[in-house]
mmCIF file of C-alpha atoms and ligand atoms in Angstrom:
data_model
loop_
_atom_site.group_PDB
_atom_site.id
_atom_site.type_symbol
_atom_site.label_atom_id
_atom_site.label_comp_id
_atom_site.label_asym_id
_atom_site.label_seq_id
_atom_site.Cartn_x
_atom_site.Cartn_y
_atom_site.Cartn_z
ATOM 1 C CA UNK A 1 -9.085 11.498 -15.431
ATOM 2 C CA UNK A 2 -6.766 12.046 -12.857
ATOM 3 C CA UNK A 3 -3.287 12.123 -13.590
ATOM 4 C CA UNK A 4 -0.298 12.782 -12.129
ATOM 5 C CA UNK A 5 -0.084 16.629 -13.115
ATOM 6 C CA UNK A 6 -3.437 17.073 -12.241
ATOM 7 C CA UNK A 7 -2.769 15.801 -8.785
ATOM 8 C CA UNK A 8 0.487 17.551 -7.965
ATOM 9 C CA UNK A 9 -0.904 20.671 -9.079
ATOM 10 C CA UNK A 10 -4.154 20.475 -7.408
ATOM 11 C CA UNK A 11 -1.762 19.220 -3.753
ATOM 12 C CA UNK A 12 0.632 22.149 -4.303
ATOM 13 C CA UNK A 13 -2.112 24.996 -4.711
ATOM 14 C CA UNK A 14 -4.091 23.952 -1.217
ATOM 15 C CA UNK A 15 -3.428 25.856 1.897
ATOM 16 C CA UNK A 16 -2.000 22.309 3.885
ATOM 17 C CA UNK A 17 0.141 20.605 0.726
ATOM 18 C CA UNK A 18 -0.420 17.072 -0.084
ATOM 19 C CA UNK A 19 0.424 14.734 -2.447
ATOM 20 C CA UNK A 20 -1.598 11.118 -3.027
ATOM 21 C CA UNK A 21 1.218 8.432 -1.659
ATOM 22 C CA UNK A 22 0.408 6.201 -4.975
ATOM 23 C CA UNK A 23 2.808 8.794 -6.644
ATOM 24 C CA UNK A 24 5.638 7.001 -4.650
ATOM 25 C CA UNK A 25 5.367 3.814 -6.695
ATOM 26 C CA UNK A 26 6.995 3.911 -10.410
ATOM 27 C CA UNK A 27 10.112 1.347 -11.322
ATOM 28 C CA UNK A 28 12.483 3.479 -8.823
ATOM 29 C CA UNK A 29 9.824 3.840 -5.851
ATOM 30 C CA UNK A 30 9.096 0.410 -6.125
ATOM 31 C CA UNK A 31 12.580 -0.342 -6.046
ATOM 32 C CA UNK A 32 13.005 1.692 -2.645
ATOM 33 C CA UNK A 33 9.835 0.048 -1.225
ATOM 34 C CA UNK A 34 11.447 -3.021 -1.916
ATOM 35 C CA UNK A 35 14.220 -1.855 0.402
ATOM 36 C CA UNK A 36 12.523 -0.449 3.155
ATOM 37 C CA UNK A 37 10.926 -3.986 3.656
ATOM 38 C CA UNK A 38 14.043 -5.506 4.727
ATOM 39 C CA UNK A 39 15.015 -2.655 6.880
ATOM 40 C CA UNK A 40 15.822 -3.394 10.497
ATOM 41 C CA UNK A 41 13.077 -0.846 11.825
ATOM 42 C CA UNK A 42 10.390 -2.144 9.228
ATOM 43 C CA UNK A 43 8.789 -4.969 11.106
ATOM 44 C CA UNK A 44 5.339 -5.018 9.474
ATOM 45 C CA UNK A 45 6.678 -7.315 6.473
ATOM 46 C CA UNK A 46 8.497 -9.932 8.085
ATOM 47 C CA UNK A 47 6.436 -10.335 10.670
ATOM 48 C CA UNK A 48 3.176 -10.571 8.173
ATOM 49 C CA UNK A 49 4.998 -13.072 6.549
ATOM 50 C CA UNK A 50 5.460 -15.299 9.729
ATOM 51 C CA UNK A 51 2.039 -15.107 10.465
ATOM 52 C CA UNK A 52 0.992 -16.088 6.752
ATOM 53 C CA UNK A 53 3.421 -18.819 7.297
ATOM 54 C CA UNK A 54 2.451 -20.089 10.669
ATOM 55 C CA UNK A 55 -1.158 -20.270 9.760
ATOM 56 C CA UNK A 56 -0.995 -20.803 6.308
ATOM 57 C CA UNK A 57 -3.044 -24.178 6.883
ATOM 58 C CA UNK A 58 -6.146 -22.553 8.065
ATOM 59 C CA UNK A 59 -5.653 -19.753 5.419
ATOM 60 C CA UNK A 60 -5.827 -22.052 2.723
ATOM 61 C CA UNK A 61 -8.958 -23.578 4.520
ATOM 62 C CA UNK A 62 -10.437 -20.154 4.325
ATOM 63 C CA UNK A 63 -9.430 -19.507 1.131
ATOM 64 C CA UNK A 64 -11.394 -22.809 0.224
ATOM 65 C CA UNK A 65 -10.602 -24.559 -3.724
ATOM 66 C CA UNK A 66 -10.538 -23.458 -7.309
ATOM 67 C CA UNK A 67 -9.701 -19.815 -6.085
ATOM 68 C CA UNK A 68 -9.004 -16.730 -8.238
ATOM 69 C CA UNK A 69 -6.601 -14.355 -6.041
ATOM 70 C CA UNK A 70 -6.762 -10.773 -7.545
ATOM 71 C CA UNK A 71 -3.603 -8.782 -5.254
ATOM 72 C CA UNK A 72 -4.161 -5.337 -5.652
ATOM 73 C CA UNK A 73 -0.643 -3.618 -5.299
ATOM 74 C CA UNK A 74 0.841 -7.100 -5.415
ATOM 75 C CA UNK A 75 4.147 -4.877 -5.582
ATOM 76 C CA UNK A 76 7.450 -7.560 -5.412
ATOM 77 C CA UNK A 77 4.783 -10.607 -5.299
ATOM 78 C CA UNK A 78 6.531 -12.002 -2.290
ATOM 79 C CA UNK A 79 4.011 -13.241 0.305
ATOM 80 C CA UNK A 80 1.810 -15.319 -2.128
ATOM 81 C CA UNK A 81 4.367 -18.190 -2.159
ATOM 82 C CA UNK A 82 4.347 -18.503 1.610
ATOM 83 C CA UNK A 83 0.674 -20.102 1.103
ATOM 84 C CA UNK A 84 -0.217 -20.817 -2.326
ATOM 85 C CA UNK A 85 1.402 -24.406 -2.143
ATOM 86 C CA UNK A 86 -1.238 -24.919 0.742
ATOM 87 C CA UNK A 87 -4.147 -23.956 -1.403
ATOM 88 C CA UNK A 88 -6.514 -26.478 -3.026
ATOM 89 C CA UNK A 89 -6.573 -25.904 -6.968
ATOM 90 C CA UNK A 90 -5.941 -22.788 -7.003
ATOM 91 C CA UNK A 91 -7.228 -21.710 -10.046
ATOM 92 C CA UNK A 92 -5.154 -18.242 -11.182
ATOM 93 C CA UNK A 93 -3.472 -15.738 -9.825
ATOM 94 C CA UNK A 94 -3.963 -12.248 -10.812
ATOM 95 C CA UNK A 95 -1.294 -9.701 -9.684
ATOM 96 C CA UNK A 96 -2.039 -5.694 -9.851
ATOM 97 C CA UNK A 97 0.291 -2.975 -9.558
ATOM 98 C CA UNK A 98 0.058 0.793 -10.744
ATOM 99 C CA UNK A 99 3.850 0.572 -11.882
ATOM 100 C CA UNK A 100 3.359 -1.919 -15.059
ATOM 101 C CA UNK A 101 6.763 -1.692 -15.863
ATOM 102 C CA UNK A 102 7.759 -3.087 -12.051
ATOM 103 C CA UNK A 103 5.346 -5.599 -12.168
ATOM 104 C CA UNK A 104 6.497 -6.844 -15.383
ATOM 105 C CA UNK A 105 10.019 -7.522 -14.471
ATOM 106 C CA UNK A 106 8.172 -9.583 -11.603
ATOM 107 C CA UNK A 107 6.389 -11.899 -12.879
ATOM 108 C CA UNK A 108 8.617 -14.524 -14.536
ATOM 109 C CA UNK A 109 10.203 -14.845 -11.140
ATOM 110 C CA UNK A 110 7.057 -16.377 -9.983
ATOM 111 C CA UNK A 111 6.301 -17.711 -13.223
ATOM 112 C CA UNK A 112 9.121 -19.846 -12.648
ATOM 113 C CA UNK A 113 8.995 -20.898 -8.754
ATOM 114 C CA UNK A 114 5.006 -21.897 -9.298
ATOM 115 C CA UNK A 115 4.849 -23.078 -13.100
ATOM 116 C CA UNK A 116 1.627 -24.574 -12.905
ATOM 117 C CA UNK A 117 -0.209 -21.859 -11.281
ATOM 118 C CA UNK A 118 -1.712 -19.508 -14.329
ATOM 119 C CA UNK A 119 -0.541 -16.061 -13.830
ATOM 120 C CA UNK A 120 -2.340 -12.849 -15.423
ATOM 121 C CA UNK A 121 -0.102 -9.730 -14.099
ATOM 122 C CA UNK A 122 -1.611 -6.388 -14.938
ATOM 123 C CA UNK A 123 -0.797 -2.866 -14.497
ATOM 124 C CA UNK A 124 -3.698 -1.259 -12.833
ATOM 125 C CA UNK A 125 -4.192 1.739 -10.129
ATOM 126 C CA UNK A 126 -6.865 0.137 -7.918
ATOM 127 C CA UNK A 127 -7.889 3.257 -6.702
ATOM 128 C CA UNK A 128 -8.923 4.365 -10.535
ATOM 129 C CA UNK A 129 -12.430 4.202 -11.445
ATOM 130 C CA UNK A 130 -11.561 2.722 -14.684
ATOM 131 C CA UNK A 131 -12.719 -0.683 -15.780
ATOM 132 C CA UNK A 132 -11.241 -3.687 -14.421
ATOM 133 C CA UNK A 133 -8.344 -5.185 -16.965
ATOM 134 C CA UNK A 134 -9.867 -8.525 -16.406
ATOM 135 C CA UNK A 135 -12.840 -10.428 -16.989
ATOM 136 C CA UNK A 136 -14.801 -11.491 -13.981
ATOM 137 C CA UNK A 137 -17.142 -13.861 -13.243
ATOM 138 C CA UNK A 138 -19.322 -13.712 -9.476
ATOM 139 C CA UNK A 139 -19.874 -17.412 -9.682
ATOM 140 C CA UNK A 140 -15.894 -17.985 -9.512
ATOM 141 C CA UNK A 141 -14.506 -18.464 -5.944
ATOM 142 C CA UNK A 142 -12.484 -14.929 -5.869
ATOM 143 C CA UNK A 143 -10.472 -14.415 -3.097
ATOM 144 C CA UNK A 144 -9.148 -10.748 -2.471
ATOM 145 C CA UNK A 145 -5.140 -10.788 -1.207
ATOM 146 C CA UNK A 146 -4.322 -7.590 0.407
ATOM 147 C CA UNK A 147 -1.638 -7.882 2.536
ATOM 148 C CA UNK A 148 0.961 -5.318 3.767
ATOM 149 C CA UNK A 149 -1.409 -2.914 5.522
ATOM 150 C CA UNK A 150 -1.983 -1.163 2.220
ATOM 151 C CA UNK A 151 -5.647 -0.518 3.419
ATOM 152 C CA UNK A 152 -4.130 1.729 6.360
ATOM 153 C CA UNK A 153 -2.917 4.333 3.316
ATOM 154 C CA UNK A 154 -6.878 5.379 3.004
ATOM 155 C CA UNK A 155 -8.606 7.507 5.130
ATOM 156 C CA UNK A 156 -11.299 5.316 7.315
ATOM 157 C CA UNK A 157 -14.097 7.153 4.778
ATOM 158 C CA UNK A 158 -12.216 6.031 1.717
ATOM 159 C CA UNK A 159 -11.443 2.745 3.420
ATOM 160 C CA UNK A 160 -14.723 1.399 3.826
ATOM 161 C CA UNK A 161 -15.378 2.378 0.236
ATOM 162 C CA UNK A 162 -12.748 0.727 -1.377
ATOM 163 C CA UNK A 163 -13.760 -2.450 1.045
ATOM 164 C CA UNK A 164 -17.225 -2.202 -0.667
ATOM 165 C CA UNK A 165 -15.806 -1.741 -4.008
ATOM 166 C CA UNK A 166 -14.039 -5.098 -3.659
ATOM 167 C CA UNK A 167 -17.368 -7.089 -3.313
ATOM 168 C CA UNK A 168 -19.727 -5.328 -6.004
ATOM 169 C CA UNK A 169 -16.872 -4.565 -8.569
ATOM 170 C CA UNK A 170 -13.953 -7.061 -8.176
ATOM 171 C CA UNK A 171 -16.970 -9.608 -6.872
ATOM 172 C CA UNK A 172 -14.989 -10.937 -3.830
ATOM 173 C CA UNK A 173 -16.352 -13.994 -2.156
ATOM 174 C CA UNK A 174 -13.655 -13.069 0.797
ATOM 175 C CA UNK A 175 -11.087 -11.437 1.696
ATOM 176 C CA UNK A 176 -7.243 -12.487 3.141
ATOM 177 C CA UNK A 177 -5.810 -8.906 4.588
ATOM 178 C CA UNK A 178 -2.908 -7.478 6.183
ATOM 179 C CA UNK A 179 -3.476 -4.735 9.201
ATOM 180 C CA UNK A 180 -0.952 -2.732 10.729
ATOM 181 C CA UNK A 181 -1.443 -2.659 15.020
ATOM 182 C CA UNK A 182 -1.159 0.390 16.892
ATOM 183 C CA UNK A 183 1.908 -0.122 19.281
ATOM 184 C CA UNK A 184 4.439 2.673 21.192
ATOM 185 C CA UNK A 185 5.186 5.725 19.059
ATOM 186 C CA UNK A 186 9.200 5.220 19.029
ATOM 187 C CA UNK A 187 8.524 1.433 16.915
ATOM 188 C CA UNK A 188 6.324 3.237 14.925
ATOM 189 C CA UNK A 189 8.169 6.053 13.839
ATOM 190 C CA UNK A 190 11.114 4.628 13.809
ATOM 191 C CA UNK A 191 9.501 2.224 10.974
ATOM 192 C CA UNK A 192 8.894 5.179 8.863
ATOM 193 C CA UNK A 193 12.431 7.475 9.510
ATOM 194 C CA UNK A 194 15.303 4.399 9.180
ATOM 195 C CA UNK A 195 18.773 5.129 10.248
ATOM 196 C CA UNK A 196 20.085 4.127 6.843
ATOM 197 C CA UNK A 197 17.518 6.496 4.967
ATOM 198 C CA UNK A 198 15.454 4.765 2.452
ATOM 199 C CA UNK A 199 12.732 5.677 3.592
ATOM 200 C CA UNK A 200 13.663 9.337 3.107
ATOM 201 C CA UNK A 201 14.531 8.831 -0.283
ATOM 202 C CA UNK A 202 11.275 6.828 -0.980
ATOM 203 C CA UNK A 203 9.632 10.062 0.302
ATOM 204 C CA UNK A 204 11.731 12.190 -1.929
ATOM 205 C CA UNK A 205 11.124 9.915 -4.948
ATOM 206 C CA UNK A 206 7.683 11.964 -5.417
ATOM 207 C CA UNK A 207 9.703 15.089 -6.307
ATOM 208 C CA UNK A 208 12.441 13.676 -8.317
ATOM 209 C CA UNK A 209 9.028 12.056 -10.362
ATOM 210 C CA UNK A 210 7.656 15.769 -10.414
ATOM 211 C CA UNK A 211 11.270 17.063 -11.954
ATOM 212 C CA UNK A 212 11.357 14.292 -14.437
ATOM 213 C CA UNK A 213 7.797 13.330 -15.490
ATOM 214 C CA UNK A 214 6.171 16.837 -15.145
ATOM 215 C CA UNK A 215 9.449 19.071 -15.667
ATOM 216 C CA UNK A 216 9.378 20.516 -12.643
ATOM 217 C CA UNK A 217 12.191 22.192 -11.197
ATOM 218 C CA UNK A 218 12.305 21.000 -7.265
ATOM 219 C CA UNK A 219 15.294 21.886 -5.401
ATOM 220 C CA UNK A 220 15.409 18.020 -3.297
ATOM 221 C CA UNK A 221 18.165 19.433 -0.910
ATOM 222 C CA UNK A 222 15.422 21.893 0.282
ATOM 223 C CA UNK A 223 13.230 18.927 1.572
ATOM 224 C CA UNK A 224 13.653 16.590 4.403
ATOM 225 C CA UNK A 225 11.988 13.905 5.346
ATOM 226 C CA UNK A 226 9.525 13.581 8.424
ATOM 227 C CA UNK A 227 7.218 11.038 10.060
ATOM 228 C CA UNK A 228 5.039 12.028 12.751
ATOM 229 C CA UNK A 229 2.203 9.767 14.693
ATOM 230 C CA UNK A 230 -0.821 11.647 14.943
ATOM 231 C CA UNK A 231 -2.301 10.476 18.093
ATOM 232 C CA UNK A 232 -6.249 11.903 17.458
ATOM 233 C CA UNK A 233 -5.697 9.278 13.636
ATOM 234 C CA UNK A 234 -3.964 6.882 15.258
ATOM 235 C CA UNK A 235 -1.778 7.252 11.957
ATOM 236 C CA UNK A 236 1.990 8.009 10.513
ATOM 237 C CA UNK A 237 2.094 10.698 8.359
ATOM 238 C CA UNK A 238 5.657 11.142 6.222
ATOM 239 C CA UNK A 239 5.564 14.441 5.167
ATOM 240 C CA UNK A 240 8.267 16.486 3.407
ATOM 241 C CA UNK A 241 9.000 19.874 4.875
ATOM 242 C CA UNK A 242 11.105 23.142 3.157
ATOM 243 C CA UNK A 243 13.619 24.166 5.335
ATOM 244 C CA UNK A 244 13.764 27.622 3.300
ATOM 245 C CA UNK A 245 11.707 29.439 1.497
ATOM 246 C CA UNK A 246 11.619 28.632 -1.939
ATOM 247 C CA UNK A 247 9.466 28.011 -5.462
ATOM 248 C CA UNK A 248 8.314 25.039 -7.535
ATOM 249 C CA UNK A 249 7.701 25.872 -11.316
ATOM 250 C CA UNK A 250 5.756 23.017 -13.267
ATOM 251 C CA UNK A 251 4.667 23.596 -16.567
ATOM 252 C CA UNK A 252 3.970 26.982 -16.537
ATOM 253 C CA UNK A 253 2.431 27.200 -12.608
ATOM 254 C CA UNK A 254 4.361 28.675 -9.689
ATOM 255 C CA UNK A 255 4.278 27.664 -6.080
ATOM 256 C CA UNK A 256 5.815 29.776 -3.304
ATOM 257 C CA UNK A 257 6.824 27.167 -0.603
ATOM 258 C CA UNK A 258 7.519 29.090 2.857
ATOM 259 C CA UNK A 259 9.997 27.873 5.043
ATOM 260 C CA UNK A 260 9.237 24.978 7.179
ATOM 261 C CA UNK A 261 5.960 23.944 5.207
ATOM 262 C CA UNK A 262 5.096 20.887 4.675
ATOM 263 C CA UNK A 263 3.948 18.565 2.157
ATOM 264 C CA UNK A 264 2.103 16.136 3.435
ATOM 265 C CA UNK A 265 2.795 12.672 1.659
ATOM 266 C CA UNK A 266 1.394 9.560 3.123
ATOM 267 C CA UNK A 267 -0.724 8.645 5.849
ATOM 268 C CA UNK A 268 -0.003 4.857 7.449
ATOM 269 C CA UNK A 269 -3.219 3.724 9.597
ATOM 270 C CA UNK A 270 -2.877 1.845 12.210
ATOM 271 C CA UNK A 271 -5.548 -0.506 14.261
ATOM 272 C CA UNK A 272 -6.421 -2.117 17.070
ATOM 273 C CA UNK A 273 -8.472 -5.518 16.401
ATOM 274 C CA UNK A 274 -11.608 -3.409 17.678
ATOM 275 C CA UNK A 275 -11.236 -0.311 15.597
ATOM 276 C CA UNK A 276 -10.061 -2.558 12.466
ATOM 277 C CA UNK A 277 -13.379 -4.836 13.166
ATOM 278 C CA UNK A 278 -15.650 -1.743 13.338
ATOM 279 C CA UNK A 279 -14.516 -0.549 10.111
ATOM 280 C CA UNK A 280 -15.238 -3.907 8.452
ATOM 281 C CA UNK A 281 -18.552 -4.378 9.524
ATOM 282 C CA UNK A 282 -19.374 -0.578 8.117
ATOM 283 C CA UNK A 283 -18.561 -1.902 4.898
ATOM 284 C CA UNK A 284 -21.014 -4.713 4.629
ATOM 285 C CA UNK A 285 -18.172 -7.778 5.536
ATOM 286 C CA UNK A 286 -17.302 -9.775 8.744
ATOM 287 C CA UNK A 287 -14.060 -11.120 10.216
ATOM 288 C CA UNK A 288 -14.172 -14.565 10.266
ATOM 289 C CA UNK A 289 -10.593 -15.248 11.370
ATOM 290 C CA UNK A 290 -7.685 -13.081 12.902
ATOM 291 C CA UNK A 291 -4.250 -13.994 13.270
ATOM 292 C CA UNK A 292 -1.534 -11.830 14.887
ATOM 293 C CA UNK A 293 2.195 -12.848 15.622
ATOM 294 C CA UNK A 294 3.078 -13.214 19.176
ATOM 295 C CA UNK A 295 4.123 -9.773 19.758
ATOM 296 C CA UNK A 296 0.713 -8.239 18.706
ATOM 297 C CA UNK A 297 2.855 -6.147 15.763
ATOM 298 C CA UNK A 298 0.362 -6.756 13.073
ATOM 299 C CA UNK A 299 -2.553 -8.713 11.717
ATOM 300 C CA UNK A 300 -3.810 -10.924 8.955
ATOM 301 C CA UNK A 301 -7.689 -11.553 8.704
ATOM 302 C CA UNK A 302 -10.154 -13.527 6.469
ATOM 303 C CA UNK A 303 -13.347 -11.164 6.191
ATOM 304 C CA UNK A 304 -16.044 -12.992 4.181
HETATM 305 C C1 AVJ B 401 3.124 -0.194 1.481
HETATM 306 C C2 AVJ B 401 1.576 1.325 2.328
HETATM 307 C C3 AVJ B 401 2.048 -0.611 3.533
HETATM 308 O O1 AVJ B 401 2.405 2.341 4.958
HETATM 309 O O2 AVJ B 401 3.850 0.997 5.796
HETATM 310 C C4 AVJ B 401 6.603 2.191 4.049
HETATM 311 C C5 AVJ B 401 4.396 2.196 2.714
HETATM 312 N N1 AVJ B 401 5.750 4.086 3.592
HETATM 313 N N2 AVJ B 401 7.385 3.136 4.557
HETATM 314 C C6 AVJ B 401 3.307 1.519 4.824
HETATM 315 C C7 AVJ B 401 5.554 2.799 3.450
HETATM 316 C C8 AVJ B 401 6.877 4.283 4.279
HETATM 317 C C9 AVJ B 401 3.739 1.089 3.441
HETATM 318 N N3 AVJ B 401 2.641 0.419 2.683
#
């Protein structure tokens, strides 16, 4: 299995350091991410929530009745509500999120806004190739959420894969998702380096989870923060560079970190309807609706 040891060690000891950005999410990073999402310079949430809003009538036409909604990375379980009032029957709703403990302190929130919709909250990494904590039936009408442009964390390769793995393991009749647009560099990266920080200390959170989970003995005043666009992957990449040279000691390994490396933390995809349509149709699914907000910041789409 792949823990979180395993990982950091394996990130640390590569030639170009990198960490998987899953790591960022236990209670605290959760917390952050939480945070960033009402930041100023973060528009992909509240503008994904106008959209789900605006056209939460034809969503719930999509979605069709007597759904199941798995969320995988349901996180603060916040953009559900805008539609699930819409839906018809909607038979259960069943939240994922690889902090348990987060999504646990969660649930009776919406447990007490929607008490007649059943509600089976599970901690789960979707990205893990373990078995799903549910059963699953493919005659039920199960309808994928996935909003908040969590897909653009994958590389396209591991994309397209995970977009297959959601009809022959989770059995998904369709899909409601959330893509991030490609738009000028200084609204992107501005999105990902705030004025106020948070987003620098949701970056650091991996290394203050390496010095308390996995003893390790990270100097975080070392580290800043940094979000580039890479123009050729049309992504943001946070990564966390040294700005002396230093060492990380876990558990008995060393790891001589030069000044001005970097460890590369997260990478944020970003789409154009094209590019975001090309990748769907290599994974075996079609668009059959896209909304975007006015602006052309972001995207929701039903694939089926
Ligand atoms: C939760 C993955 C959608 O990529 O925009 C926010 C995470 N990272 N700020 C994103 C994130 C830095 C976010 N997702």
């Amino acid at each position: 299995m792949k823990t979180f040891l395993n990982e950091v060690l394996m990130g640390l000891g590569k030639r170009n350091k990198k960490f998987n950005s899953k790591w960022f999410y236990d209670y605290k990073g959760s917390k952050l991410f939480e945070q960033i999402t009402s930041l100023d310079e973060y528009y992909p949430t509240r503008t994904e929530k106008k959209i789900l809003s605006t056209y939460k009538n034809e969503i719930a036409k999509e979605i069709g009745a007597n759904a199941i909604i798995i969320e995988p990375g349901a996180g603060d379980i916040k953009k559900i509500g805008i539609f699930l009032n819409s839906l018809n029957k909607p038979k259960k709703y069943i939240p994922l999120d690889i902090s348990e403990e987060y999504i646990k302190k969660i649930s009776p929130n919406f447990k007490k806004k929607f008490p007649n919709i059943p509600i089976d909250t599970k901690g789960y990494d979707f990205t893990s190739s373990m078995k799903l904590p549910f059963k699953i039936s493919s005659s039920e009408n199960i309808i994928i959420f996935f909003p908040g442009s969590t897909l653009g964390n994958f590389e396209k390769k591991e994309a397209v894969q995970f977009l297959k793995l959601l009809k022959s393991k989770f059995k998904a009749k369709k899909i409601i998702i959330g893509v991030d647009l490609i738009k000028d560099i200084k609204t992107l990266i501005s999105a990902y380096d705030d004025k106020k920080g948070i987003t620098a200390k949701f970056n650091k959170n991996i290394l203050k989870r390496i010095n308390t989970e996995l003893d390790g003995d990270i100097n975080l005043g070392l580290y800043k923060h940094i979000a580039v666009f890479n123009k050729s992957k049309k992504r943001i990449e946070m990564r966390l560079k040294s700005i002396k040279n230093n060492t990380i000691n876990i558990r008995g390994s060393k790891f001589v970190i030069k000044k001005n490396e970097e460890i590369h933390t997260e990478n944020s995809h970003k789409y154009s309807i094209r590019s975001f349509k090309n990748l769907v149709n290599e994974a075996g699914w079609k668009i059959s609706t896209t909304w975007v907000d006015d602006k052309k910041l972001f995207s929701v789409h039903c694939l089926k």
